[in-house]
Coordinates of C-alpha atoms in Angstrom, one line a residue:
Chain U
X1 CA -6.7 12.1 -9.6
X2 CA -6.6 11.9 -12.8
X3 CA -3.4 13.2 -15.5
X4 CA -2.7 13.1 -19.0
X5 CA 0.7 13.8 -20.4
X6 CA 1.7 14.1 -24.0
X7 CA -0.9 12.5 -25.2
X8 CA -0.9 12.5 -29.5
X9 CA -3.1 10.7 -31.5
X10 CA -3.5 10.7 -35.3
X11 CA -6.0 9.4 -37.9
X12 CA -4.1 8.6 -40.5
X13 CA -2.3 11.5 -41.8
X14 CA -4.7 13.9 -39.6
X15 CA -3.7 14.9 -36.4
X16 CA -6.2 15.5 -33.9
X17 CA -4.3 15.6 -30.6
X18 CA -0.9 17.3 -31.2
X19 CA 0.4 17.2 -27.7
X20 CA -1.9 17.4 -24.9
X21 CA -1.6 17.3 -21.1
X22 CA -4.0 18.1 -18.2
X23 CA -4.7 17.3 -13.9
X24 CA -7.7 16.9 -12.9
X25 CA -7.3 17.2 -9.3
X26 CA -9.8 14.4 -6.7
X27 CA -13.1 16.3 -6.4
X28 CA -11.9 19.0 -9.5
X29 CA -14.6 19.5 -12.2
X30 CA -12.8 20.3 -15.4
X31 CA -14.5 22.2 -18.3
X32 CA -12.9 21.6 -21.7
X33 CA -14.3 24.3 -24.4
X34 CA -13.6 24.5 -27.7
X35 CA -14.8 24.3 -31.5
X36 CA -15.4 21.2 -33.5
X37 CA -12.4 19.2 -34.4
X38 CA -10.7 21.0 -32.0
X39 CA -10.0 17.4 -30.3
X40 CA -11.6 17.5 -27.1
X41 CA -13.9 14.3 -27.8
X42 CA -11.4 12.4 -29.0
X43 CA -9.0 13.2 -25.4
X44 CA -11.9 12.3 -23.5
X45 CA -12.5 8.9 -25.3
X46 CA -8.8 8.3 -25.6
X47 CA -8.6 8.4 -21.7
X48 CA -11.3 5.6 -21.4
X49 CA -9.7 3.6 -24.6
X50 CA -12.4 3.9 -26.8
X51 CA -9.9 5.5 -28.7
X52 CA -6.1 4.2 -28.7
X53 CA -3.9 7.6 -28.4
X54 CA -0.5 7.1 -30.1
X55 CA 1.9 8.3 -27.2
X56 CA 1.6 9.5 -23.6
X57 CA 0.7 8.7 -20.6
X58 CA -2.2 8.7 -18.8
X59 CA -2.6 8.3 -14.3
X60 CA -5.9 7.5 -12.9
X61 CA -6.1 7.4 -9.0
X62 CA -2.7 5.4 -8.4
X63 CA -2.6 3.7 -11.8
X64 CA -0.2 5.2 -14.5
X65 CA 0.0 3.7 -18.3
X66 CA 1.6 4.7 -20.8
X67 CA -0.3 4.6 -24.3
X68 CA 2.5 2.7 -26.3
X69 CA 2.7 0.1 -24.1
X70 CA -0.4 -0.8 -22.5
X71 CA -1.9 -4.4 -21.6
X72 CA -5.7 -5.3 -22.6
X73 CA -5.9 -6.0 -18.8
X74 CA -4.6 -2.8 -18.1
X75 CA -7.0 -1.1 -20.3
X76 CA -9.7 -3.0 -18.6
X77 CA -8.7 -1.7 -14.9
X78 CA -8.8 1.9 -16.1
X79 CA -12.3 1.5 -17.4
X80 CA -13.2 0.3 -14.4
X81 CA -11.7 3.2 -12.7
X82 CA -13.5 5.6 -15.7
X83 CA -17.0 6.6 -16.0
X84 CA -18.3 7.4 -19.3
X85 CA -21.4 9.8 -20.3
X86 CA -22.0 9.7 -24.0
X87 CA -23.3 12.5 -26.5
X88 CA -26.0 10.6 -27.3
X89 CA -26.8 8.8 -24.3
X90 CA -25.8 4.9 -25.9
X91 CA -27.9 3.3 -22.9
X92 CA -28.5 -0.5 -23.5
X93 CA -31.5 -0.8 -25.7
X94 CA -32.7 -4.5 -24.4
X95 CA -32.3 -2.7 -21.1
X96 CA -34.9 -0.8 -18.7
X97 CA -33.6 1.8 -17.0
X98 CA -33.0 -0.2 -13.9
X99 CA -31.3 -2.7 -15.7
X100 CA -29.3 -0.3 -17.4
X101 CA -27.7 1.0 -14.0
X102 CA -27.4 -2.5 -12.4
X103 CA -26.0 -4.1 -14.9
X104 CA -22.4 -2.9 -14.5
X105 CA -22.6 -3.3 -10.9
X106 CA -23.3 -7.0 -11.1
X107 CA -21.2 -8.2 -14.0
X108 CA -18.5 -5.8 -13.4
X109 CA -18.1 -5.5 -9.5
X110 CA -19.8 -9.0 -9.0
X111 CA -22.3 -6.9 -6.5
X112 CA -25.5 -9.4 -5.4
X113 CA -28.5 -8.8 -7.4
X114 CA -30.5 -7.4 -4.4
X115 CA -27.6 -5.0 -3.4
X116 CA -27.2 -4.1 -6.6
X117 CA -30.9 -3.2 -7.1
X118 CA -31.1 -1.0 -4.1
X119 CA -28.2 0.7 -5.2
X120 CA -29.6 1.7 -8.9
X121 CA -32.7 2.8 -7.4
X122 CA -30.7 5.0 -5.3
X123 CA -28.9 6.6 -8.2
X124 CA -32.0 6.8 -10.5
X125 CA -33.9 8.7 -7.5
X126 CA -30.7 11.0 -7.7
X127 CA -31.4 11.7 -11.2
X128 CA -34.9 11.9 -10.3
X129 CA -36.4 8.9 -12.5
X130 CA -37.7 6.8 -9.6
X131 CA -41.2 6.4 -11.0
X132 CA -39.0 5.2 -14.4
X133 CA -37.8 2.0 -13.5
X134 CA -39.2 -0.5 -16.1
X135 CA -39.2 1.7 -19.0
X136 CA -36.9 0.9 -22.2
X137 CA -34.7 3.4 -23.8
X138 CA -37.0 3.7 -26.4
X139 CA -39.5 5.0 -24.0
X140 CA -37.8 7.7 -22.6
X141 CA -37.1 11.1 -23.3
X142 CA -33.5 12.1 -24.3
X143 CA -33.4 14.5 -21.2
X144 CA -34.2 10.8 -19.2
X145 CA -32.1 9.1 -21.1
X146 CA -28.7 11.2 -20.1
X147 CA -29.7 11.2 -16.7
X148 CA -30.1 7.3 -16.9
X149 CA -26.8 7.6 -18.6
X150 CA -25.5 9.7 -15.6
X151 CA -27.1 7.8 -13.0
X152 CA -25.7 4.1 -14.9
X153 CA -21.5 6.0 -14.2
X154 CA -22.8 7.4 -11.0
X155 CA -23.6 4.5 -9.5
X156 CA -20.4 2.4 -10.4
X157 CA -18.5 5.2 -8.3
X158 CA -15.7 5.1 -10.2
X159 CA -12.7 7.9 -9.4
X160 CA -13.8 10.2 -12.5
X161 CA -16.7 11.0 -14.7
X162 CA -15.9 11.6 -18.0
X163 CA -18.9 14.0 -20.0
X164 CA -18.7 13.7 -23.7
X165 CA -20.9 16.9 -24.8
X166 CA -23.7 15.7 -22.3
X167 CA -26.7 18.0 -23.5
X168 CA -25.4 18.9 -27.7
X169 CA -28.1 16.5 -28.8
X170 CA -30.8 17.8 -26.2
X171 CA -33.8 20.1 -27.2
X172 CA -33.2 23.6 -25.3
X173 CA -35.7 22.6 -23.1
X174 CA -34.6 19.2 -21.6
X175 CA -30.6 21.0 -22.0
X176 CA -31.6 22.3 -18.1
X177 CA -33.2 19.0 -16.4
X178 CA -29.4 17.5 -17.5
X179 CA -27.4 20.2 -16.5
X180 CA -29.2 20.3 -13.2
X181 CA -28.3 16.9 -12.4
X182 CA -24.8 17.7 -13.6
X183 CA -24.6 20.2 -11.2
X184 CA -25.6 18.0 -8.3
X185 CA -22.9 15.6 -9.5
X186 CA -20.3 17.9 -9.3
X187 CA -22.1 18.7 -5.3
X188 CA -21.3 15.3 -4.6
X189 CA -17.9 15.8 -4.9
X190 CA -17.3 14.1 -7.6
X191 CA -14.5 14.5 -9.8
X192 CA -15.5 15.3 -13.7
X193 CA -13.9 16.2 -16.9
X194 CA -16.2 17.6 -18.7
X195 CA -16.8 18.7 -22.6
X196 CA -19.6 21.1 -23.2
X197 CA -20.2 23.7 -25.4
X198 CA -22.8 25.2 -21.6
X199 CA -21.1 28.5 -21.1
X200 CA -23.3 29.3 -17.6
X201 CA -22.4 25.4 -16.9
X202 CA -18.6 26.2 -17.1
X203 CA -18.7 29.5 -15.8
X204 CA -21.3 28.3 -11.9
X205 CA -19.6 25.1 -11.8
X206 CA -15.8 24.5 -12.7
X207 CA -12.7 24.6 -11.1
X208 CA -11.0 25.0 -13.9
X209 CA -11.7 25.7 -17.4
X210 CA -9.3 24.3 -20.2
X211 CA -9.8 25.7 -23.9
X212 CA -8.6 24.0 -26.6
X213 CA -7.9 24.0 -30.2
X214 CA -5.9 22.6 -33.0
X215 CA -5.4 19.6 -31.2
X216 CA -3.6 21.9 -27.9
X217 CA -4.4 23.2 -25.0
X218 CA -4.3 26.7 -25.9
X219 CA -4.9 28.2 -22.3
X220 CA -6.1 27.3 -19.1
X221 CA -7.4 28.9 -16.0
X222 CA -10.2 29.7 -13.6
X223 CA -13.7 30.4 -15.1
X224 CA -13.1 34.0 -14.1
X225 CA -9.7 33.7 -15.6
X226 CA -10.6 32.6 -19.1
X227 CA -14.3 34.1 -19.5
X228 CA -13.6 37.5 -18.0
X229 CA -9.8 38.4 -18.7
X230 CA -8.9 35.8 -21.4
X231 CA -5.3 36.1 -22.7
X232 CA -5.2 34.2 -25.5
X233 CA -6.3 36.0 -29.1
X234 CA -8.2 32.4 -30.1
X235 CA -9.6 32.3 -26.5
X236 CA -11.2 35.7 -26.9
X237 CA -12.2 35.1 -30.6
X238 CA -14.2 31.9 -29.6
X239 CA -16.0 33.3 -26.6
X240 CA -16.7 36.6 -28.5
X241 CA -18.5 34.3 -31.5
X242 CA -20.5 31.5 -29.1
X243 CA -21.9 34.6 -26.8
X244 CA -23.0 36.5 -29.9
X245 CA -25.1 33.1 -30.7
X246 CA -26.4 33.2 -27.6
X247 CA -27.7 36.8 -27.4
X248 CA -28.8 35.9 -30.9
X249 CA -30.7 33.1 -30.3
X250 CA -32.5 35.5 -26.6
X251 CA -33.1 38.0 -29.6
X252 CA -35.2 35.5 -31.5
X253 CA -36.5 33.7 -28.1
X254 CA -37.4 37.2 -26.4
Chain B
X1 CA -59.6 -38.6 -59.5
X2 CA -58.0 -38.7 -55.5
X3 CA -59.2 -41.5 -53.4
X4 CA -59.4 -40.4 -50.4
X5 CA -58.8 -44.0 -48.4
X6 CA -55.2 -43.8 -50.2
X7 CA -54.3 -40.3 -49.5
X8 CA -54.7 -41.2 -45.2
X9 CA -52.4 -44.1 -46.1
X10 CA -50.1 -41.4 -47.3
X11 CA -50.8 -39.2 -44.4
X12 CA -50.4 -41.7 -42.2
X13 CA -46.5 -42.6 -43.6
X14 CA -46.1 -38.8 -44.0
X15 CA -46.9 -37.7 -40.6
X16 CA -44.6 -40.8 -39.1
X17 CA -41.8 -39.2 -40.7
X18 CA -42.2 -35.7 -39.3
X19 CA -39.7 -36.1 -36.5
X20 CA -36.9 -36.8 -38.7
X21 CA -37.3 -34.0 -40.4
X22 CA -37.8 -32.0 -37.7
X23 CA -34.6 -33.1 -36.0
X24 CA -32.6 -32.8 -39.4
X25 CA -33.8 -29.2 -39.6
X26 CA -33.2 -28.6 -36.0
X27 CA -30.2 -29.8 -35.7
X28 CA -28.7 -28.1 -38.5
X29 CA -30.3 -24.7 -37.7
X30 CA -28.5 -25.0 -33.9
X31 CA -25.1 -26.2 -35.7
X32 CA -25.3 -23.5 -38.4
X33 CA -26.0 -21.0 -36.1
X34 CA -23.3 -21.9 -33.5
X35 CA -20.8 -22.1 -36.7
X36 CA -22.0 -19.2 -38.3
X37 CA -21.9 -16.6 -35.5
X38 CA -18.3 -17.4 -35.4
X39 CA -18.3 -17.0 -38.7
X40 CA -19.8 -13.9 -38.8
X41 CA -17.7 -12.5 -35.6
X42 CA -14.5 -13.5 -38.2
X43 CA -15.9 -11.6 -41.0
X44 CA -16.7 -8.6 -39.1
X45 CA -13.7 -8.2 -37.3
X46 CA -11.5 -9.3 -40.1
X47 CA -9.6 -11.5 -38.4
X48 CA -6.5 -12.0 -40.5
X49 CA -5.9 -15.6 -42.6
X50 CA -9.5 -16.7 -41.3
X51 CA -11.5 -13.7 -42.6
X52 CA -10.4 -14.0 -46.6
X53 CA -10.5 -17.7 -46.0
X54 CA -13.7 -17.6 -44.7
X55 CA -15.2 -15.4 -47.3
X56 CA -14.0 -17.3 -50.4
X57 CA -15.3 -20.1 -48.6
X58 CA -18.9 -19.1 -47.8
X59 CA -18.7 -17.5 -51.9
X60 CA -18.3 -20.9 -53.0
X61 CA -20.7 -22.8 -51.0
X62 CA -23.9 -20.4 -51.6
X63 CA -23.3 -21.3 -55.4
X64 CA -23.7 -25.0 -55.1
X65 CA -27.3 -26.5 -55.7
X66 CA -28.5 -27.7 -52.7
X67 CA -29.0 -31.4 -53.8
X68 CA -25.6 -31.4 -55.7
X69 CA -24.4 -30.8 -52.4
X70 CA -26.3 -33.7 -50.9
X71 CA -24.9 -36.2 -53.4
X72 CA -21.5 -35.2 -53.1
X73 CA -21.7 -35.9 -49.5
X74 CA -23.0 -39.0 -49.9
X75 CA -20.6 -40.1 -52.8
X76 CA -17.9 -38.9 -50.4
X77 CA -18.6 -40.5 -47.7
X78 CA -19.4 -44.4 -49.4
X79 CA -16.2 -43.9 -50.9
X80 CA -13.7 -42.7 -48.0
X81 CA -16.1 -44.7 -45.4
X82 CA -13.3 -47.3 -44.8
X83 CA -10.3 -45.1 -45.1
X84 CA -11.9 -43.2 -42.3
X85 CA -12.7 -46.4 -40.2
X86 CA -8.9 -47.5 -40.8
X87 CA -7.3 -44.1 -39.9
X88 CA -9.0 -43.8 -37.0
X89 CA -8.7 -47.8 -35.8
X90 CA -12.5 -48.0 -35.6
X91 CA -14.7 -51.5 -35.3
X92 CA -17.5 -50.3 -37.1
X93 CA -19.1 -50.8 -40.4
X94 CA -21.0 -48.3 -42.8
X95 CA -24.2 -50.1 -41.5
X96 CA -23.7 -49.2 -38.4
X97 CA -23.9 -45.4 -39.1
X98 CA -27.2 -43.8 -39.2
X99 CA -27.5 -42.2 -42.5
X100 CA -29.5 -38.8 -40.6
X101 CA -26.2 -37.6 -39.5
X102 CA -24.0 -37.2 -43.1
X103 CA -27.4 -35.6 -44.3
X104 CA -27.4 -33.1 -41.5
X105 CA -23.5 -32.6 -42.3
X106 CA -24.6 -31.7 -45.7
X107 CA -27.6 -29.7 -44.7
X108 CA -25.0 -27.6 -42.8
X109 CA -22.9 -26.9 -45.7
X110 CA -25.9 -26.0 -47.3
X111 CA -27.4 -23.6 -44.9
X112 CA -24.6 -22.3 -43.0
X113 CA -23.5 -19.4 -45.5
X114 CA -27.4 -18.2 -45.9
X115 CA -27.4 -18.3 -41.8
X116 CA -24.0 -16.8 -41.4
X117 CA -24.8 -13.8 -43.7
X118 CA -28.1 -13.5 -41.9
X119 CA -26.3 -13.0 -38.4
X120 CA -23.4 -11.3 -39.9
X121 CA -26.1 -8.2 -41.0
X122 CA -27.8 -8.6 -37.5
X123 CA -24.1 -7.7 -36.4
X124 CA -23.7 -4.9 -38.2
X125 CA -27.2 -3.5 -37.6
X126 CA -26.4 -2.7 -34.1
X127 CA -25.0 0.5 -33.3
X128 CA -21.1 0.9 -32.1
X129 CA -22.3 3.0 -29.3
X130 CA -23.9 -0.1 -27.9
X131 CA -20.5 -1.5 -27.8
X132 CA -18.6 1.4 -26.5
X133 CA -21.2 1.6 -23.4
X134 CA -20.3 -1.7 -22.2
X135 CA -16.9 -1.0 -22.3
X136 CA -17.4 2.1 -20.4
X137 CA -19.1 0.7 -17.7
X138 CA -16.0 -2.2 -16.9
X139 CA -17.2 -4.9 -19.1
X140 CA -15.1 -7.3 -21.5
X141 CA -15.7 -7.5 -24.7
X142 CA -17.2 -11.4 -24.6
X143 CA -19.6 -9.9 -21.6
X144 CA -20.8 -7.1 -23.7
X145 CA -21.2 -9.1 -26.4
X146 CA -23.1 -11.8 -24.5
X147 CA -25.2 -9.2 -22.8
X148 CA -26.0 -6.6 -25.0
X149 CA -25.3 -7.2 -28.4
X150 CA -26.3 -11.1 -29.4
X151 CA -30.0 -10.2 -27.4
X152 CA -30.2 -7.4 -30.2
X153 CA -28.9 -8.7 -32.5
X154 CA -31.9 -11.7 -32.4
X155 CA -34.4 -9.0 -32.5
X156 CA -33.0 -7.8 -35.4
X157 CA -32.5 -11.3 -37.2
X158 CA -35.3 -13.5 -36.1
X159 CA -37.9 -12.4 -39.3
X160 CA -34.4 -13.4 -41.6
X161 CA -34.0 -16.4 -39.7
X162 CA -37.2 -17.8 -39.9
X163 CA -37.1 -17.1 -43.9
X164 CA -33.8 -19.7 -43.4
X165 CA -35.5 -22.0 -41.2
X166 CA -38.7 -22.5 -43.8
X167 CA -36.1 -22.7 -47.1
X168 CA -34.1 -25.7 -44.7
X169 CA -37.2 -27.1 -43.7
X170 CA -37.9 -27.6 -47.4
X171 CA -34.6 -28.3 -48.2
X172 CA -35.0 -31.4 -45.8
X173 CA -37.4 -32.8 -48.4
X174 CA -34.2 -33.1 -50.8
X175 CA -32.3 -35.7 -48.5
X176 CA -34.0 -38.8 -50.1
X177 CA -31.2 -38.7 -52.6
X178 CA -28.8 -39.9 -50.1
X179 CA -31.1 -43.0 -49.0
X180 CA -32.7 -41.1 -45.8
X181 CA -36.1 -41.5 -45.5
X182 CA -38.2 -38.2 -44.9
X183 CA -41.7 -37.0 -45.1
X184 CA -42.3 -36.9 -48.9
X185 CA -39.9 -40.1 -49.2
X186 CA -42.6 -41.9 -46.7
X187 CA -45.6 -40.7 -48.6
X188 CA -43.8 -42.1 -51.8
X189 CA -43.1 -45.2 -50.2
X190 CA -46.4 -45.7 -48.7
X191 CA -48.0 -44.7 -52.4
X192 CA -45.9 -48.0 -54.6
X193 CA -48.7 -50.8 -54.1
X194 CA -51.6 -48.6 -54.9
X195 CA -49.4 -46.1 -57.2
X196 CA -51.3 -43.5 -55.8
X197 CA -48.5 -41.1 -56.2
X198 CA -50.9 -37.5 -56.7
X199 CA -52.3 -38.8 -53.0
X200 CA -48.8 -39.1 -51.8
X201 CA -48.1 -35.6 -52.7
X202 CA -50.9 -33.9 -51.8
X203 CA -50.4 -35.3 -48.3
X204 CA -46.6 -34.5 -48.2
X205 CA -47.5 -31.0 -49.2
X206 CA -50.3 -30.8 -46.4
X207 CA -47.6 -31.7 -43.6
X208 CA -44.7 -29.2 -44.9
X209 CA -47.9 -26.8 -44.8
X210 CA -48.7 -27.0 -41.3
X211 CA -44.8 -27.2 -40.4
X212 CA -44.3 -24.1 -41.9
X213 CA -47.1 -22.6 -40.1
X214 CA -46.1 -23.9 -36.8
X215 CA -42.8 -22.3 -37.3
X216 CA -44.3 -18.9 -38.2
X217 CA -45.8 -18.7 -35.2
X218 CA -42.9 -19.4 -33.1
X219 CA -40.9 -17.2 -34.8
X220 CA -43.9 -14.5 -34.4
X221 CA -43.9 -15.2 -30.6
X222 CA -40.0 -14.9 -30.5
X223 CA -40.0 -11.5 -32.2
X224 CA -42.3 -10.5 -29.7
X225 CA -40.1 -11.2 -26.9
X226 CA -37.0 -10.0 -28.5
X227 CA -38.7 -6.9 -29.4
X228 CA -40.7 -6.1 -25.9
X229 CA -37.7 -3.1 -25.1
X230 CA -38.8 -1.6 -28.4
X231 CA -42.4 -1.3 -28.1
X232 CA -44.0 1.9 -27.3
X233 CA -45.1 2.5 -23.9
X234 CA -48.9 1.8 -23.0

């Protein structure tokens, strides 16, 4: 499980998170919608410490921490405890893929190399890159690199998977082959907070859906809940303008 | 107008002297690069007291001439030689200390803000992402750092590095001001019976040649490891 309470951060005089809380439940997936700048990203990294949130506190599995207070060791744990999907990927450059998903397993839970091995391959079959093994970053696709990137949090098992807008640097085309594996994360039982802008992604696959905005949570629900009888005004305003895009975009596509 | 039974004599004492040189360059590339990665972390990640220091520092050296370093050092050290001794209740005298090692202490101060700024810009030249994915996955910051970001960070600064290595190699040439004997110093040497000094420096110029192209080539091979994950596929 996975909870934030009162969490506020700032950037100098700008606040970003105001005062946000959430529960992600074991085995939950959580979609967080919103515009830019709404604060979303910066949650997300706050929960893994990539960004230090001001105040609140923060439970993963059957650690809780509170932000004002918090160790360098304690950090550490949670990040063990955290998987992390990036934006745009940020797999090891001097790494192949392989190496990429072992890595962590053997510096970080001290697996031996063989196990370790077997295990990456497993995980890179999952995201369907077995015939990628030995390729560098810089030979891959970005659709293969997320799903090395997937495959690299995957395989540390950690208690949540935290997706940082998984497929907004993707071409449309290599947006499904992500989304796909996504889905077949979130079949696996595995618990995910994830921030997407993937309307059909949010609306087949979450639990729960959280919008947010201004730095809030301005409502929160059930996909059917927030998509089909949203009761915020800014809820309905935001969906109303990213479907219009979409039926756009079919427009210019069709 | 060159004789060419001299100029083998002057060879000859030129190519007996290449090891010093090589170990005076060597030595003070693996020292200046040990200090200056530290330096460079410092800088980066403006450590407070040591980052300002450390930048005034490094400022100061980088405007000295490379051989008015040399013969401070040396003037220093003749001077203070039995101060030290005394202060540290030593039985030794200044004969007993091999010159090679106050010329590679100066050597250091020479190079080490010219290698410093080299790894401090293959520092900044990798991506924070890089950083942020080892934490992600569990790791500390010293194993990320280990792991992912000093392998990159060679690729990135082994073409700069070499550039260093070949200006130090030639600096080497300079220590003869402080009494140690290098490569141009034995073709000299070897030239003061049969004053055959042109000789002398045709060979000393021959053998800083080939050195320099030997260390071209390493550094070629090295970039080509370093840079293996960045090649396209085949």
């Amino acid at each position: 499980m996975i909870e934030i309470k009162n969490i506020k951060k700032s950037f100098g005089k700008l606040s970003v998170l105001t005062d946000v809380s959430l529960t992600v439940q074991p085995h939950e997936v959580v979609v967080v919608l919103g515009p830019s700048g709404s604060g979303k990203t910066t949650m997300l990294r706050c929960i893994n410490f990539l960004e230090r949130a001001d105040s609140g506190k923060l439970t993963v599995g059957d650690m809780t921490i509170d932000f004002t207070k918090v160790s360098k060791r304690e950090i550490h744990e949670i990040r063990k405890k955290v998987g992390f999907v990036f934006q745009n990927y940020n797999l090891f450059a001097n790494k192949t893929a392989l190496q990429n998903v072992m890595h962590g397993l053997v510096v970080v839970k001290k697996m031996p190399k063989a196990e370790a091995r077997k295990k990456a391959e497993e995980a890179l079959a999952w995201v369907k890159l077995e015939d990628k093994h030995d390729y560098y970053p810089s030979q891959l696709s970005g659709g293969q690199q997320q799903r090395v990137g997937i495959a690299r949090a995957i395989a540390l098992e950690p208690e949540v998977i935290l997706f940082d807008e998984p497929t907004s640097a993707l071409d449309p085309e290599l947006i499904d082959e992500t989304l796909e594996v996504m889905k077949n994360v979130a079949k696996r039982g595995i618990t995910m907070l994830v921030v997407t802008h993937e309307l059909s992604f949010a609306q087949d696959i979450a639990d729960k859906v959280i919008f947010m905005d201004g730095g809030v949570v301005v409502e929160e629900g059930t996909p059917d809940e927030i998509f089909n009888h949203p009761k915020e005004e800014r809820t309905k305003q935001f969906l109303a303008r990213i479907i219009a895009t979409k039926t756009l975009s079919k427009k210019i596509e069709g | 107008m060159i004789e060419g039974r001299y100029f083998i004599l002057c060879l000859q004492a030129a190519i007996e002297k290449i090891p010093k040189n090589l170990v005076m360059c060597l030595a003070t590339l693996v020292i200046c690069t040990i200090l200056g990665m530290f330096i460079a972390l410092a800088r980066t990640y403006r450590v407070p007291v040591l980052a300002p220091v450390l930048d005034a520092l490094i400022a100061l050296c980088k405007a000295f001439p490379a051989n008015l370093i040399l013969l401070i050092c040396i003037m220093v050290y003749t001077y203070k030689f039995n101060d030290f001794i005394a202060f540290f209740h030593l039985n030794m005298t200044i004969r007993d200390v091999d010159l090679i090692y106050i010329a590679i202490f100066a050597l250091c101060i020479v190079a080490l803000p010219g290698i410093s700024e080299v790894l401090r810009s293959g520092l900044l030249a990798i991506p924070k992402g890089q950083f942020e994915a080892g934490y992600a996955v569990g790791m500390t910051a010293f194993q990320t750092f280990r792991d992912i970001i000093l392998p990159q960070m060679f690729r990135v600064v082994v073409p700069t590095l070499t550039n260093s290595t070949l200006s130090l190699m030639k600096t080497t040439a300079l220590v003869n001001v402080m009494g140690v004997s290098d490569i141009l110093k034995g073709a000299t040497d070897a030239a003061q019976d049969a004053y055959c000094f042109l000789e002398a420096y045709l060979a000393a110029a021959i053998v800083f040649w080939v050195i320099g192209i030997i260390i071209e080539q390493i550094s070629k091979a090295l970039e080509r490891y370093f840079s293996k994950s960045v090649k396209q596929a085949v």
